[in-house]
Coordinates of C-alpha atoms in Angstrom, one line a residue:
X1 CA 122.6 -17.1 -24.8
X2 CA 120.7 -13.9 -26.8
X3 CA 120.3 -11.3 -24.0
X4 CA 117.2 -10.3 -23.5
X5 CA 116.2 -6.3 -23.7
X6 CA 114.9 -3.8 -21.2
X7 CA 112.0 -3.8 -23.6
X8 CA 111.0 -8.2 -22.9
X9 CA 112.7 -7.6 -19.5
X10 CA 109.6 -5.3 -19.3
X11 CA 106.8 -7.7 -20.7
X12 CA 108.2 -10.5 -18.5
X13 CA 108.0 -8.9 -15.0
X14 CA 104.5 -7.4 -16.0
X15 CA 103.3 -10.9 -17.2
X16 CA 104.6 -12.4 -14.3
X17 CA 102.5 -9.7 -11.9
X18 CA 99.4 -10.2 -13.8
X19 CA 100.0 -14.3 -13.2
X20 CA 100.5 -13.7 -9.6
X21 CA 97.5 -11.5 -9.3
X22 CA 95.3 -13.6 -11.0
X23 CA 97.1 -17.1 -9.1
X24 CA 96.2 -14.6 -5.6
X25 CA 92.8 -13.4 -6.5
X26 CA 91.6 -17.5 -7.7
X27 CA 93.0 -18.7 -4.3
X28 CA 91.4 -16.1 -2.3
X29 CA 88.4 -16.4 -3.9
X30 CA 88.1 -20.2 -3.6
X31 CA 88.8 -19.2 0.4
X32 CA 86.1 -16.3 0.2
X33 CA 83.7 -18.9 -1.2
X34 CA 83.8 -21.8 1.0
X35 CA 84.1 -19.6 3.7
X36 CA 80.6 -17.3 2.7
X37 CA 77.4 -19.2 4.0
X38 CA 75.3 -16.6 2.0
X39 CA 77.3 -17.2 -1.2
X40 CA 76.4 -21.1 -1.0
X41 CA 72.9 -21.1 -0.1
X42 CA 71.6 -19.0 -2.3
X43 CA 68.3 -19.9 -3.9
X44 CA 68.4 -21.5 -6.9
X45 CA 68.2 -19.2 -10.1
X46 CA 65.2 -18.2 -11.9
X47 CA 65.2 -17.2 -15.7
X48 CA 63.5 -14.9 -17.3
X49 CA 62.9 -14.2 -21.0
X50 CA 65.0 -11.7 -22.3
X51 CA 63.3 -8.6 -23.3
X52 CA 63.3 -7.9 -26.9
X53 CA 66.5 -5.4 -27.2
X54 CA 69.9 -6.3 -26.7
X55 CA 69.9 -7.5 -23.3
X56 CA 73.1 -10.2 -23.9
X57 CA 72.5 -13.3 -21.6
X58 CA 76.1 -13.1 -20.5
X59 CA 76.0 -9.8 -19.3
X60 CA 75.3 -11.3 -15.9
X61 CA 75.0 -10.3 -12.5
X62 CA 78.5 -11.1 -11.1
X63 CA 76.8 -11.0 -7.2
X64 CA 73.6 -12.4 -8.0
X65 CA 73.9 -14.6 -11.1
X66 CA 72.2 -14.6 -14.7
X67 CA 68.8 -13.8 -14.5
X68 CA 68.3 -14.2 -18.7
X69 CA 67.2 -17.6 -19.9
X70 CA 70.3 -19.1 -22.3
X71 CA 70.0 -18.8 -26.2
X72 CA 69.9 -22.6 -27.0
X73 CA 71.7 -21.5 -30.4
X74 CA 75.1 -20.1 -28.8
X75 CA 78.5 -18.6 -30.0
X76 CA 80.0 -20.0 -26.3
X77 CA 79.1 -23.8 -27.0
X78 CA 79.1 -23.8 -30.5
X79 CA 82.6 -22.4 -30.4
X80 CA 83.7 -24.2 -27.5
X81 CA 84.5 -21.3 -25.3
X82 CA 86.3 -21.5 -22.6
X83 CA 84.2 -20.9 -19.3
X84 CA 86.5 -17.2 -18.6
X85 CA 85.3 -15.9 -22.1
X86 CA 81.9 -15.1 -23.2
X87 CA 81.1 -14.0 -26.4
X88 CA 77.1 -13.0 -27.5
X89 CA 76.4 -11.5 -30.9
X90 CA 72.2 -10.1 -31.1
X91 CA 70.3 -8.6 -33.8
X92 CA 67.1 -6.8 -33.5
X93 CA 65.0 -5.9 -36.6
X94 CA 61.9 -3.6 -36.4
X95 CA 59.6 -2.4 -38.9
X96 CA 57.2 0.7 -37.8
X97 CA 54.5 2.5 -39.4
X98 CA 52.7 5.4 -38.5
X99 CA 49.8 6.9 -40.0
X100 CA 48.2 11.0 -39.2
X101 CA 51.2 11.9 -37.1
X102 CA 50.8 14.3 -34.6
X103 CA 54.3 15.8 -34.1
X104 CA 55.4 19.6 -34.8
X105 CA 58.3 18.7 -36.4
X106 CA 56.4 16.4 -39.2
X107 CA 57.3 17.6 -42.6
X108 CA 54.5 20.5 -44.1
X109 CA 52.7 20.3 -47.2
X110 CA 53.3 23.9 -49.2
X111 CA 49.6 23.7 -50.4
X112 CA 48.3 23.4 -47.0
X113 CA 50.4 24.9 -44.1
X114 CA 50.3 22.7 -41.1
X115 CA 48.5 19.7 -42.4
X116 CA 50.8 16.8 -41.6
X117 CA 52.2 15.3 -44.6
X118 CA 51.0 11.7 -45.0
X119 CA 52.2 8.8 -43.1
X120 CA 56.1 8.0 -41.7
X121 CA 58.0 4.4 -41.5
X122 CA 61.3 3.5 -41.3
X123 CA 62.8 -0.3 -40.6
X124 CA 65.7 0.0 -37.4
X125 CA 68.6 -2.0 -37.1
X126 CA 70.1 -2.9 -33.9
X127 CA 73.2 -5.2 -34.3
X128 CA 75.2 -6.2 -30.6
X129 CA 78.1 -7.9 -29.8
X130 CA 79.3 -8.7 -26.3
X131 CA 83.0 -9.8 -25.2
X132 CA 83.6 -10.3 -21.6
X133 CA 86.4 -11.8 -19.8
X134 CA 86.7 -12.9 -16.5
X135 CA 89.5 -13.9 -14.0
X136 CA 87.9 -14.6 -10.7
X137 CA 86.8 -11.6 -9.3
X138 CA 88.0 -9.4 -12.0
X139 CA 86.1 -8.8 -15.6
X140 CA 86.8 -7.0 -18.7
X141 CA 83.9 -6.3 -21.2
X142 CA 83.3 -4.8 -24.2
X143 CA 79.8 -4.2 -26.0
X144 CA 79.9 -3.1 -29.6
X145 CA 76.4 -1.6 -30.5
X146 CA 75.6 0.0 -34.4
X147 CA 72.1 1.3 -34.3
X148 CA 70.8 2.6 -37.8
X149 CA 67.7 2.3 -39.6
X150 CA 66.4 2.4 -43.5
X151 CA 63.1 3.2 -45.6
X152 CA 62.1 6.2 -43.9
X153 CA 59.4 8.3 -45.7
X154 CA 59.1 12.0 -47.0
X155 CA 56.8 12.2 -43.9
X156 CA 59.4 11.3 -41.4
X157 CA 60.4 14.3 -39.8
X158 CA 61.9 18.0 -41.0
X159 CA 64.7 16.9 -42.5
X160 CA 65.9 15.4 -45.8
X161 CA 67.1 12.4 -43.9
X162 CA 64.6 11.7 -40.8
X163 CA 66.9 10.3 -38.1
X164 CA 68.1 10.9 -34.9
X165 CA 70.2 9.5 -32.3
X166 CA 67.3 8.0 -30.9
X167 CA 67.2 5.8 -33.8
X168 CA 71.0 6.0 -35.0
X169 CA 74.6 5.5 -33.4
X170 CA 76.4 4.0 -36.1
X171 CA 79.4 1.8 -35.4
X172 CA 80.3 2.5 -31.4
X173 CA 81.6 1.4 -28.0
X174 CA 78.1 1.1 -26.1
X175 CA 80.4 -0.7 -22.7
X176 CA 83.7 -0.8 -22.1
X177 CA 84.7 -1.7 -18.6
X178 CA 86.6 -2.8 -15.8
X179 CA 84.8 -4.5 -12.8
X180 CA 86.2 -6.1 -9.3
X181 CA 83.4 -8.2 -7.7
X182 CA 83.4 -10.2 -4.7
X183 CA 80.6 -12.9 -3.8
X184 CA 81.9 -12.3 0.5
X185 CA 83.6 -9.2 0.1
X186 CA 86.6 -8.8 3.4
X187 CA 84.6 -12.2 4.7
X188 CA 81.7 -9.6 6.1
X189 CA 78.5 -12.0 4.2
X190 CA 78.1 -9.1 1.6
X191 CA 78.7 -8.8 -2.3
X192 CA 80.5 -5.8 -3.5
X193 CA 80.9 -4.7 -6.7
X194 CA 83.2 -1.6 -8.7
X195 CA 82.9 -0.7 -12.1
X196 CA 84.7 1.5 -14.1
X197 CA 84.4 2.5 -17.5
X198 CA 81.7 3.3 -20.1
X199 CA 78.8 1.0 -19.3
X200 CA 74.6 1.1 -18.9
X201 CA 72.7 1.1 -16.0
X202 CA 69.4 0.2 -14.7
X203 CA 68.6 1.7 -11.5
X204 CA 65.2 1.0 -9.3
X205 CA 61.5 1.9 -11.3
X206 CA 63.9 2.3 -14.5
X207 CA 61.7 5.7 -14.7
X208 CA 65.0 8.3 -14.2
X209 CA 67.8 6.0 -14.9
X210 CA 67.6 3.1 -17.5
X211 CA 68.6 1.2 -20.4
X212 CA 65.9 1.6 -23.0
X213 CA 64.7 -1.1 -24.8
X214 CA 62.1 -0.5 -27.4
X215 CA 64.5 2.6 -28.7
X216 CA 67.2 1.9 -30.9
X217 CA 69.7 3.8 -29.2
X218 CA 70.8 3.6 -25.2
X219 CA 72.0 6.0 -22.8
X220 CA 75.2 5.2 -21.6
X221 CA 77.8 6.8 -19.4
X222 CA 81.4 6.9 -18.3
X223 CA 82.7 6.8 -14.7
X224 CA 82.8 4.7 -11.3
X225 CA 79.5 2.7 -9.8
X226 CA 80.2 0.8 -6.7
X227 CA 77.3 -1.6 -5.2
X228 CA 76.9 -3.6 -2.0
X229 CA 74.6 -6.5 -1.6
X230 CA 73.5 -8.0 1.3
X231 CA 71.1 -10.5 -1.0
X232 CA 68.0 -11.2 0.6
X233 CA 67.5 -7.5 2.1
X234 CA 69.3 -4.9 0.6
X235 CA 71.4 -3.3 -1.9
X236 CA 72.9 -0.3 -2.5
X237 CA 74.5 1.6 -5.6
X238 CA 76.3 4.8 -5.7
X239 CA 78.0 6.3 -9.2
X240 CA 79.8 9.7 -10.5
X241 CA 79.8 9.4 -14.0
X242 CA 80.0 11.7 -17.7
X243 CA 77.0 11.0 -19.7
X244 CA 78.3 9.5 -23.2
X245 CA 77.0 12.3 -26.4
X246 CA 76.4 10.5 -29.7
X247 CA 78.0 11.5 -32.8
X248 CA 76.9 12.5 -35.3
X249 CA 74.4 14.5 -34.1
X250 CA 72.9 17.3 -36.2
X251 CA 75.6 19.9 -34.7
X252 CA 78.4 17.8 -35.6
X253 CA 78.1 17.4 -39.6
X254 CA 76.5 19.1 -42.3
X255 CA 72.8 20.6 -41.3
X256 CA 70.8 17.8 -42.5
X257 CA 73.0 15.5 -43.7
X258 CA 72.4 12.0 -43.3
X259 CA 73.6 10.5 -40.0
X260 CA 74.1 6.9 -41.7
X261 CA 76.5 8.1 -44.3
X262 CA 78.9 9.8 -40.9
X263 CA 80.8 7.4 -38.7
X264 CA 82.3 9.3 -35.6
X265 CA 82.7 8.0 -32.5
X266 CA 80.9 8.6 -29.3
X267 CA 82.5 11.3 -26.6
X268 CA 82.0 11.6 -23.1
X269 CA 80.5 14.8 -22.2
X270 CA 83.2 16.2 -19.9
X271 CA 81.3 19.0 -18.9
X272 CA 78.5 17.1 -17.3
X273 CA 78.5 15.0 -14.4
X274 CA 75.8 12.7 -13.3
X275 CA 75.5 11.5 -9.8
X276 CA 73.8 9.7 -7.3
X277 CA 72.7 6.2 -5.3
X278 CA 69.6 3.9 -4.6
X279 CA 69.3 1.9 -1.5
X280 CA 66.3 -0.6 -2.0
X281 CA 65.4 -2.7 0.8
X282 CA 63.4 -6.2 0.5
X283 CA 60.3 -7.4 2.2
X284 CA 60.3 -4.1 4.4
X285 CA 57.0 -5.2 5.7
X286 CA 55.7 -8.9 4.4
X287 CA 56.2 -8.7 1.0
X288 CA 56.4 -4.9 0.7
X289 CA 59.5 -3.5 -1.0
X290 CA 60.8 -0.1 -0.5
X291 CA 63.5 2.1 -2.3
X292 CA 64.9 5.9 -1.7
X293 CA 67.0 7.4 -4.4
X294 CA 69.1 11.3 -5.0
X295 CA 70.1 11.7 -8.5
X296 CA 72.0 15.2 -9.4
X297 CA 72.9 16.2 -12.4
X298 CA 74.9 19.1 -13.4
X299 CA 75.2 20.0 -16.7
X300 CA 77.0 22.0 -19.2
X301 CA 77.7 23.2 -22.7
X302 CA 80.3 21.2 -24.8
X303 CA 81.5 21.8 -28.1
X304 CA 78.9 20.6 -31.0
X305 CA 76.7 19.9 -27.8
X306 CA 74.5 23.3 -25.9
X307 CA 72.2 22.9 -23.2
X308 CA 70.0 24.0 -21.0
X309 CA 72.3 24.2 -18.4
X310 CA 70.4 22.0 -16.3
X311 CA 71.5 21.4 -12.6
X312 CA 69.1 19.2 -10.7
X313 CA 68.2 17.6 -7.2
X314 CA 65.8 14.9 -7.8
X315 CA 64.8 12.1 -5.1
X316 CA 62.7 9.5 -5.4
X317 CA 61.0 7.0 -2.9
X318 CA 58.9 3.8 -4.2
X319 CA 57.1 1.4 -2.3
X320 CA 55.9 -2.0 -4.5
X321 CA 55.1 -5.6 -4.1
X322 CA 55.7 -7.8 -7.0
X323 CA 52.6 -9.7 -8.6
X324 CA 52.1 -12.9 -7.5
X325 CA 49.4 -15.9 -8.9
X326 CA 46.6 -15.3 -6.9
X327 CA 47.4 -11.9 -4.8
X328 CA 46.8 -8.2 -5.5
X329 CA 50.0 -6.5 -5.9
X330 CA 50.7 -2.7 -6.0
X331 CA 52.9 0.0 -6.7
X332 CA 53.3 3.5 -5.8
X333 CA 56.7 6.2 -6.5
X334 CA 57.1 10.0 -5.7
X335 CA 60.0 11.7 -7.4
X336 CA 60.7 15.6 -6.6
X337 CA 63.0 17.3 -8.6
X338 CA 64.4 21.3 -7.7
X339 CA 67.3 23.2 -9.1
X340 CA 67.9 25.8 -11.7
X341 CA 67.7 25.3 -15.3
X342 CA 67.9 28.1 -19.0
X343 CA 65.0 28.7 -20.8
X344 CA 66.4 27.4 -23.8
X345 CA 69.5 26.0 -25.7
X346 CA 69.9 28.3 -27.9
X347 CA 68.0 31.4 -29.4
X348 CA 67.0 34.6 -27.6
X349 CA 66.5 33.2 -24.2
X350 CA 69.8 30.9 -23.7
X351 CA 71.2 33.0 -21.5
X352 CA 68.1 33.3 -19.0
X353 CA 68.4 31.1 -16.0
X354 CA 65.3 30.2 -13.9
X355 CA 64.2 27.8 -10.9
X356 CA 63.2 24.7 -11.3
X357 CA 60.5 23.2 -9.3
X358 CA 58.7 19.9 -10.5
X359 CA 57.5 16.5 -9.4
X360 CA 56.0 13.5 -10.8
X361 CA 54.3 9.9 -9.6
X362 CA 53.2 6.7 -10.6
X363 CA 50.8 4.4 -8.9
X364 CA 49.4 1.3 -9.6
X365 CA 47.6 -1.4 -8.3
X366 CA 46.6 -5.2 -9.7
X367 CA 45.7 -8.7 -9.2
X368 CA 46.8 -11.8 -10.7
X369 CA 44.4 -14.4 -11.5
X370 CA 44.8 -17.8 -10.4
X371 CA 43.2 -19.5 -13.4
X372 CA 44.7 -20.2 -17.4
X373 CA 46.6 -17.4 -19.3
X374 CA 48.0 -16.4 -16.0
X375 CA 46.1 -13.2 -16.5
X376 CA 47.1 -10.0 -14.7
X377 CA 44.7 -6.8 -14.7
X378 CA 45.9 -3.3 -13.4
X379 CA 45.2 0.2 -13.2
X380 CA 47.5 3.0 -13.2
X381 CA 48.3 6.4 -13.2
X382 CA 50.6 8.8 -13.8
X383 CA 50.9 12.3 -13.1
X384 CA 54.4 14.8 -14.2
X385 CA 54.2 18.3 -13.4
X386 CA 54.1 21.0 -16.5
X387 CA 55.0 24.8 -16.1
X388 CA 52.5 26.9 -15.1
X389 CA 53.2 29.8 -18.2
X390 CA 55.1 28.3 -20.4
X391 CA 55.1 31.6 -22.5
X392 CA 57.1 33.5 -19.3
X393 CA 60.6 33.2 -20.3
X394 CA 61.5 35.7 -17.4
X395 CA 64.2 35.4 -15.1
X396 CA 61.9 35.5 -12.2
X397 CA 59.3 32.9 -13.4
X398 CA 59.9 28.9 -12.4
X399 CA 60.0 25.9 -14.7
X400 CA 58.1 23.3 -13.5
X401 CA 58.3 21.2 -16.4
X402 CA 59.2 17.8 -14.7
X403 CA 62.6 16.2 -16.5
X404 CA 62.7 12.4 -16.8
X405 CA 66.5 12.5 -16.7
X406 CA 67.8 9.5 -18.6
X407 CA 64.8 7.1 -17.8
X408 CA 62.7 4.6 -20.0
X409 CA 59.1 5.8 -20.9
X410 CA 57.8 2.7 -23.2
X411 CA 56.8 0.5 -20.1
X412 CA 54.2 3.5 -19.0
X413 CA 53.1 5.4 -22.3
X414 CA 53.9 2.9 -25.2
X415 CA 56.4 2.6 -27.9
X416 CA 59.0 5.0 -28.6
X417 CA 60.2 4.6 -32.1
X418 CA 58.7 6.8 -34.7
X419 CA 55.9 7.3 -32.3
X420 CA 56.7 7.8 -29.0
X421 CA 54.0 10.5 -27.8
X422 CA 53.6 10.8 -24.5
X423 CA 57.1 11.3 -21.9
X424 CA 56.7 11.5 -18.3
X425 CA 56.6 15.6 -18.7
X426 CA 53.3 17.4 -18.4
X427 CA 50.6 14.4 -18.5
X428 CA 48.0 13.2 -16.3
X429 CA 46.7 10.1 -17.5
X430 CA 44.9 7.1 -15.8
X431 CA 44.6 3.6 -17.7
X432 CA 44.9 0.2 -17.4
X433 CA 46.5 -2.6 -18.6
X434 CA 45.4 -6.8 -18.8
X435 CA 48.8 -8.8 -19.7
X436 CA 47.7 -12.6 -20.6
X437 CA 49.2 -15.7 -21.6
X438 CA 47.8 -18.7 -23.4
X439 CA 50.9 -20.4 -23.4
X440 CA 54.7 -20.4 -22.4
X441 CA 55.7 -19.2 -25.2
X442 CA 52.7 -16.3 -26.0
X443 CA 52.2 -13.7 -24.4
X444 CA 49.6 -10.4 -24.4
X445 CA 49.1 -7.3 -23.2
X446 CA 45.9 -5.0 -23.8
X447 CA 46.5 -1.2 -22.7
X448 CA 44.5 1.8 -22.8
X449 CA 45.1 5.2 -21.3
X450 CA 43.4 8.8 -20.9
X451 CA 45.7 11.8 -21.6
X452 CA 45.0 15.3 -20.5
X453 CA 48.1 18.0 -20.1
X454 CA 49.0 18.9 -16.4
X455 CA 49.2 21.9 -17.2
X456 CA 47.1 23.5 -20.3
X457 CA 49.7 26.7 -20.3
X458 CA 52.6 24.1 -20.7
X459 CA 53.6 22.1 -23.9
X460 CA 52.9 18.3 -25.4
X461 CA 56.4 17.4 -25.2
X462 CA 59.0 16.0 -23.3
X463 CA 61.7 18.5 -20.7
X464 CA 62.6 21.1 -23.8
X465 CA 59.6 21.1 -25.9
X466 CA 61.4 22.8 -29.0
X467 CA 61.5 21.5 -32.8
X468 CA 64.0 19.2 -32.0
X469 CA 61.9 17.6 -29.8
X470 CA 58.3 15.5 -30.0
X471 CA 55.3 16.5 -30.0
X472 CA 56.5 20.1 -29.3
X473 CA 53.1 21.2 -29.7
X474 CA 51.7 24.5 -27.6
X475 CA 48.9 26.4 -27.5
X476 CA 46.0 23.8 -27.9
X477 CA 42.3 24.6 -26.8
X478 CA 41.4 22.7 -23.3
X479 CA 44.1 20.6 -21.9
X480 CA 42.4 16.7 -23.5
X481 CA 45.0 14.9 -25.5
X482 CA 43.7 12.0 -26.3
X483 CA 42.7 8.9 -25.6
X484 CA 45.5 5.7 -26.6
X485 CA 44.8 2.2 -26.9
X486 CA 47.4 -0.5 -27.8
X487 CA 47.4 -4.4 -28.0
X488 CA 50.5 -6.2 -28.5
X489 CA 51.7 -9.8 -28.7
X490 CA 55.1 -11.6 -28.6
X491 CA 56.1 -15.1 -30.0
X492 CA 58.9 -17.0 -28.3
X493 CA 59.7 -19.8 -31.2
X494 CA 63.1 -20.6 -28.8
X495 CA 65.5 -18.8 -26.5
X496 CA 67.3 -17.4 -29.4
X497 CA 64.5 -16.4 -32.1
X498 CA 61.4 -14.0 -30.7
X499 CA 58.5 -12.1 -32.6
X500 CA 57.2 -9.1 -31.0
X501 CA 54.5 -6.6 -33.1
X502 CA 52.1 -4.5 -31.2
X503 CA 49.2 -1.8 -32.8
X504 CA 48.4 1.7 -31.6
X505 CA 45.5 4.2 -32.0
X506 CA 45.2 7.5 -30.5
X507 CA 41.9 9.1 -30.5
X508 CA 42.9 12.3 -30.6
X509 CA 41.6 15.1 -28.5
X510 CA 41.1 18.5 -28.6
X511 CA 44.7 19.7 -27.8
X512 CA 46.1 17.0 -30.1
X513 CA 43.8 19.0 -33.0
X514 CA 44.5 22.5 -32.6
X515 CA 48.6 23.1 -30.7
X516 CA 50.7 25.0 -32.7
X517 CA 54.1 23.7 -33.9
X518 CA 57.0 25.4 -31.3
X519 CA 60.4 26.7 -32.6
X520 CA 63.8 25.9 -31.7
X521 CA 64.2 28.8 -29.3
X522 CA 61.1 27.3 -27.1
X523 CA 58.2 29.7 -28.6
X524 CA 55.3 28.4 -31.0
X525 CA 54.2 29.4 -34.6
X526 CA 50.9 31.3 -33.9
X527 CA 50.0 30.9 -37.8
X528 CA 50.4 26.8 -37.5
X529 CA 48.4 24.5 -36.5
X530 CA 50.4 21.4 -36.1
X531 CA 48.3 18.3 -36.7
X532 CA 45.5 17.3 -38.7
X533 CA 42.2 16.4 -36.7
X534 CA 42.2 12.3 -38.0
X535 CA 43.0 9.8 -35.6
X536 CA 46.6 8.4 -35.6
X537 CA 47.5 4.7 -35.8
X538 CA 51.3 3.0 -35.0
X539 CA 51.9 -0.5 -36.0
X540 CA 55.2 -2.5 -35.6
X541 CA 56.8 -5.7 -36.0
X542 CA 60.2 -7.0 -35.0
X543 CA 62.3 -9.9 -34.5
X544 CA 64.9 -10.9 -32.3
X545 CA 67.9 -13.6 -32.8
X546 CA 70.2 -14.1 -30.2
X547 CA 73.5 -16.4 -30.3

């Protein structure tokens, strides 16, 4: 007989140790789950339509099940898949127009300084595929995301080649990870979950830490989130992680180069760590929910990559109750934030560190009719602090600028996109909103919204306000944006094909008409006046095919 080398000797001992984990981990989970009363009477799932991004169906909720209705067209049937291996390919394709822009950065005409150069458009890509693998309690996935886009206009932006990495992250790991999940975890009636890897997250309002959906591009990070559920009152997540930087960036290849024709994979920023945990707690009083949340991040320069330096405290406390056929429902969430923070990147200032002292809320309150369409009317309104002097790049003076961390904004203020104008920094804004459905499979929503600036001193633009940002517009008369309505509609032909388009205008304000374009190193252009004074209209359309 052929003896067998250290080397197999090797393989066969660690193949045997993965068997008996495995063989160990089904048996005590088959114990674990005839043992856990909770585990077997909970209620019966509920689906919901997936929204129109790459949410994958089988990314599911390993302590409280799927909560995404099943593509009827599917890789995992079709293929025959066996039930440990799930495997979800999505495409998302999205055509957007945009019409009397109003951002600094929009591309001058030479004959007339500061006019906005006619319109913008570009059609985004957003290809997903989702591998997942799962032994019991133990899971392995991997999400492999390429967001790009094509046909962008002259008008696009100040570049050559209009995008960003808000639109483009070719070819990369969104996920990779490693989870442990228990349904009755030690026999104690609650779920517990670890995760460790690169991986997305979607943490109470989704206003600080979320998963975008309407942009082309996610936020993602790299570390350890641990959860505990107690399933019908509370749950509780806590995570260290490294946000992820995209590449190429601007920094990383030729000064306007085009970011389609660069491949380079995505790094973790190892100089900045963000923190934190959420404890929400169901039905605190009837059917009033409640959350408290501490987020910190700490951040730092890395190569290709400066910052602001910014190290933050920001906690957060919500109180909601979800609409219901029939009741009023409301909504209301405080979020502080305090720390320290540089005036700017880069430029004259980058070396100037000030305080940080801002805060921010959202309230709302609605009723759902009991009648056809299912209609649902709400107002709403949302308030995020602005610096007092923007101008004061002083040591001594405060930033009050409030900083959305790594939240989703198009739920509150409209699409992102090529448009994307108003960010929860610097904005007071009531409106309202009347979401109605005809049928199952149709569905509306009519919005409309008043903008004025928190603070008139401050910019139109989101936590850094430079060029590189939009608007990044300073200096306007009065503090009156403008006033946004928007109407959109999506189709649902099945679970795995959906149409989604949606319209915007802005009636712009007096602001909107006369800011001045800033600069890179956070001051404005006194000679420029940004935008033109005609009204600005968005328009999209997009599909979405899942299998």
């Amino acid at each position: 007989m052929q003896q067998m080398t250290p080397q197999l000797h090797g393989f066969r001992y660690l193949s045997m140790a993965i068997f008996a984990l495995i063989n160990i981990d089904t048996a005590y989970s088959d114990q674990a789950l005839n043992s856990n009363p909770a585990a077997t009477t909970l209620p019966a799932p509920t689906y919901t339509r997936a929204p129109m991004a790459a949410y994958n169906f089988m990314m599911d909720d390993p302590l409280l099940g799927n909560s995404y209705e099943k593509p009827v067209w599917n890789l995992h049937d079709t293929l025959g898949l066996p039930d440990w291996l799930s495997v979800g390919v999505e495409q998302r394709t999205r055509y957007e127009s945009l019409s009397d822009a109003f951002k600094g950065s929009q591309k001058t005409s030479p004959t007339k300084l500061g006019q906005s150069k006619g319109g913008d458009q570009q059609i985004a890509f957003q290809s997903d595929v989702w591998v997942q693998a799962k032994f019991n309690k133990l899971r392995f996935a991997v999400e492999f995301l390429d967001s790009r886009t094509t046909g962008s206009d002259a008008g696009t932006n100040n570049t050559p080649f209009p995008t960003n990495n808000s639109s483009v992250d070719t070819l990369d790991f969104a996920q990779g990870y490693a989870s442990w999940a228990d349904q009755n975890a030690f026999h104690s009636g609650l779920g517990a979950e670890v995760k460790f890897g690169r991986q997305t997250m979607d943490l109470g309002s989704r206003r600080l830490v979320a998963r975008p959906i309407f942009r082309n591009t996610v936020n993602n990070f790299t570390g350890l989130r641990t959860r505990v559920v107690s399933y019908d009152k509370w749950q509780f997540n806590a995570f260290m992680t490294m946000p992820v930087l995209k590449y190429p960036n601007y920094n990383s290849i030729t000064p306007n180069a085009n970011m389609l024709n660069n491949q380079q994979w995505d790094k973790e920023d190892l100089h900045t760590w963000f923190s934190g945990g959420i404890f929400e707690y169901s039905n605190l009083y009837k059917e009033i929910n409640a959350e408290v949340a501490l987020y910190q991040l700490n951040e730092g320069d890395s190569t290709l990559n400066p910052t602001r330096n910014r190290n933050y405290f920001t906690p957060t406390i919500r109180f909601y109750q979800k609409p219901s056929k029939g009741k009023f429902d409301f909504q209301a969430e405080g979020m502080g934030q305090f720390g320290t923070v540089k005036y700017a990147a880069t430029g004259n200032y980058l070396n100037t560190t000030q305080q940080h002292e801002a805060w921010s809320s959202h309230v709302e309150a609605g009723y759902s009719f009991d009648m056809p369409w299912n209609p649902r009317f709400y107002f709403e309104y949302d308030y995020a602090s602005g610096s007092s002097n923007w101008k004061n790049h002083s040591a001594s003076a405060t930033d009050g600028r409030f900083d959305p961390l790594y939240g989703a904004s198009d739920f509150d203020f409209g699409p992102t996109g090529i448009y994307g104008a108003f960010q929860r920094s610097n904005i007071n804004s009531p409106g309202y909103k009347l979401d109605f459905a005809p049928r199952s499979d149709l569905s509306f929503k009519l919005s409309q919204r008043l903008v004025w600036l928190a603070s008139a001193q401050d910019c139109w633009g989101s936590y850094t306000c430079t060029s590189a940002t939009t608007p990044s517009l300073a200096n306007g008369q009065g503090s009156f944006v403008g006033d946004q309505i928007g109407f959109t509609g999506r189709y649902n032909f099945n679970s795995s094909i959906n149409f989604d388009a949606g319209w915007y205008h802005l009636f712009k304000g007096d602001f909107a008409k006369t800011a001045h374009t800033t600069t890179s190193s956070g001051t404005y252009l006194t000679n420029v006046t940004a935008t033109p004074g005609t009204d600005t209209d968005y328009f999209f359309v997009q599909s979405q095919l899942r299998f």
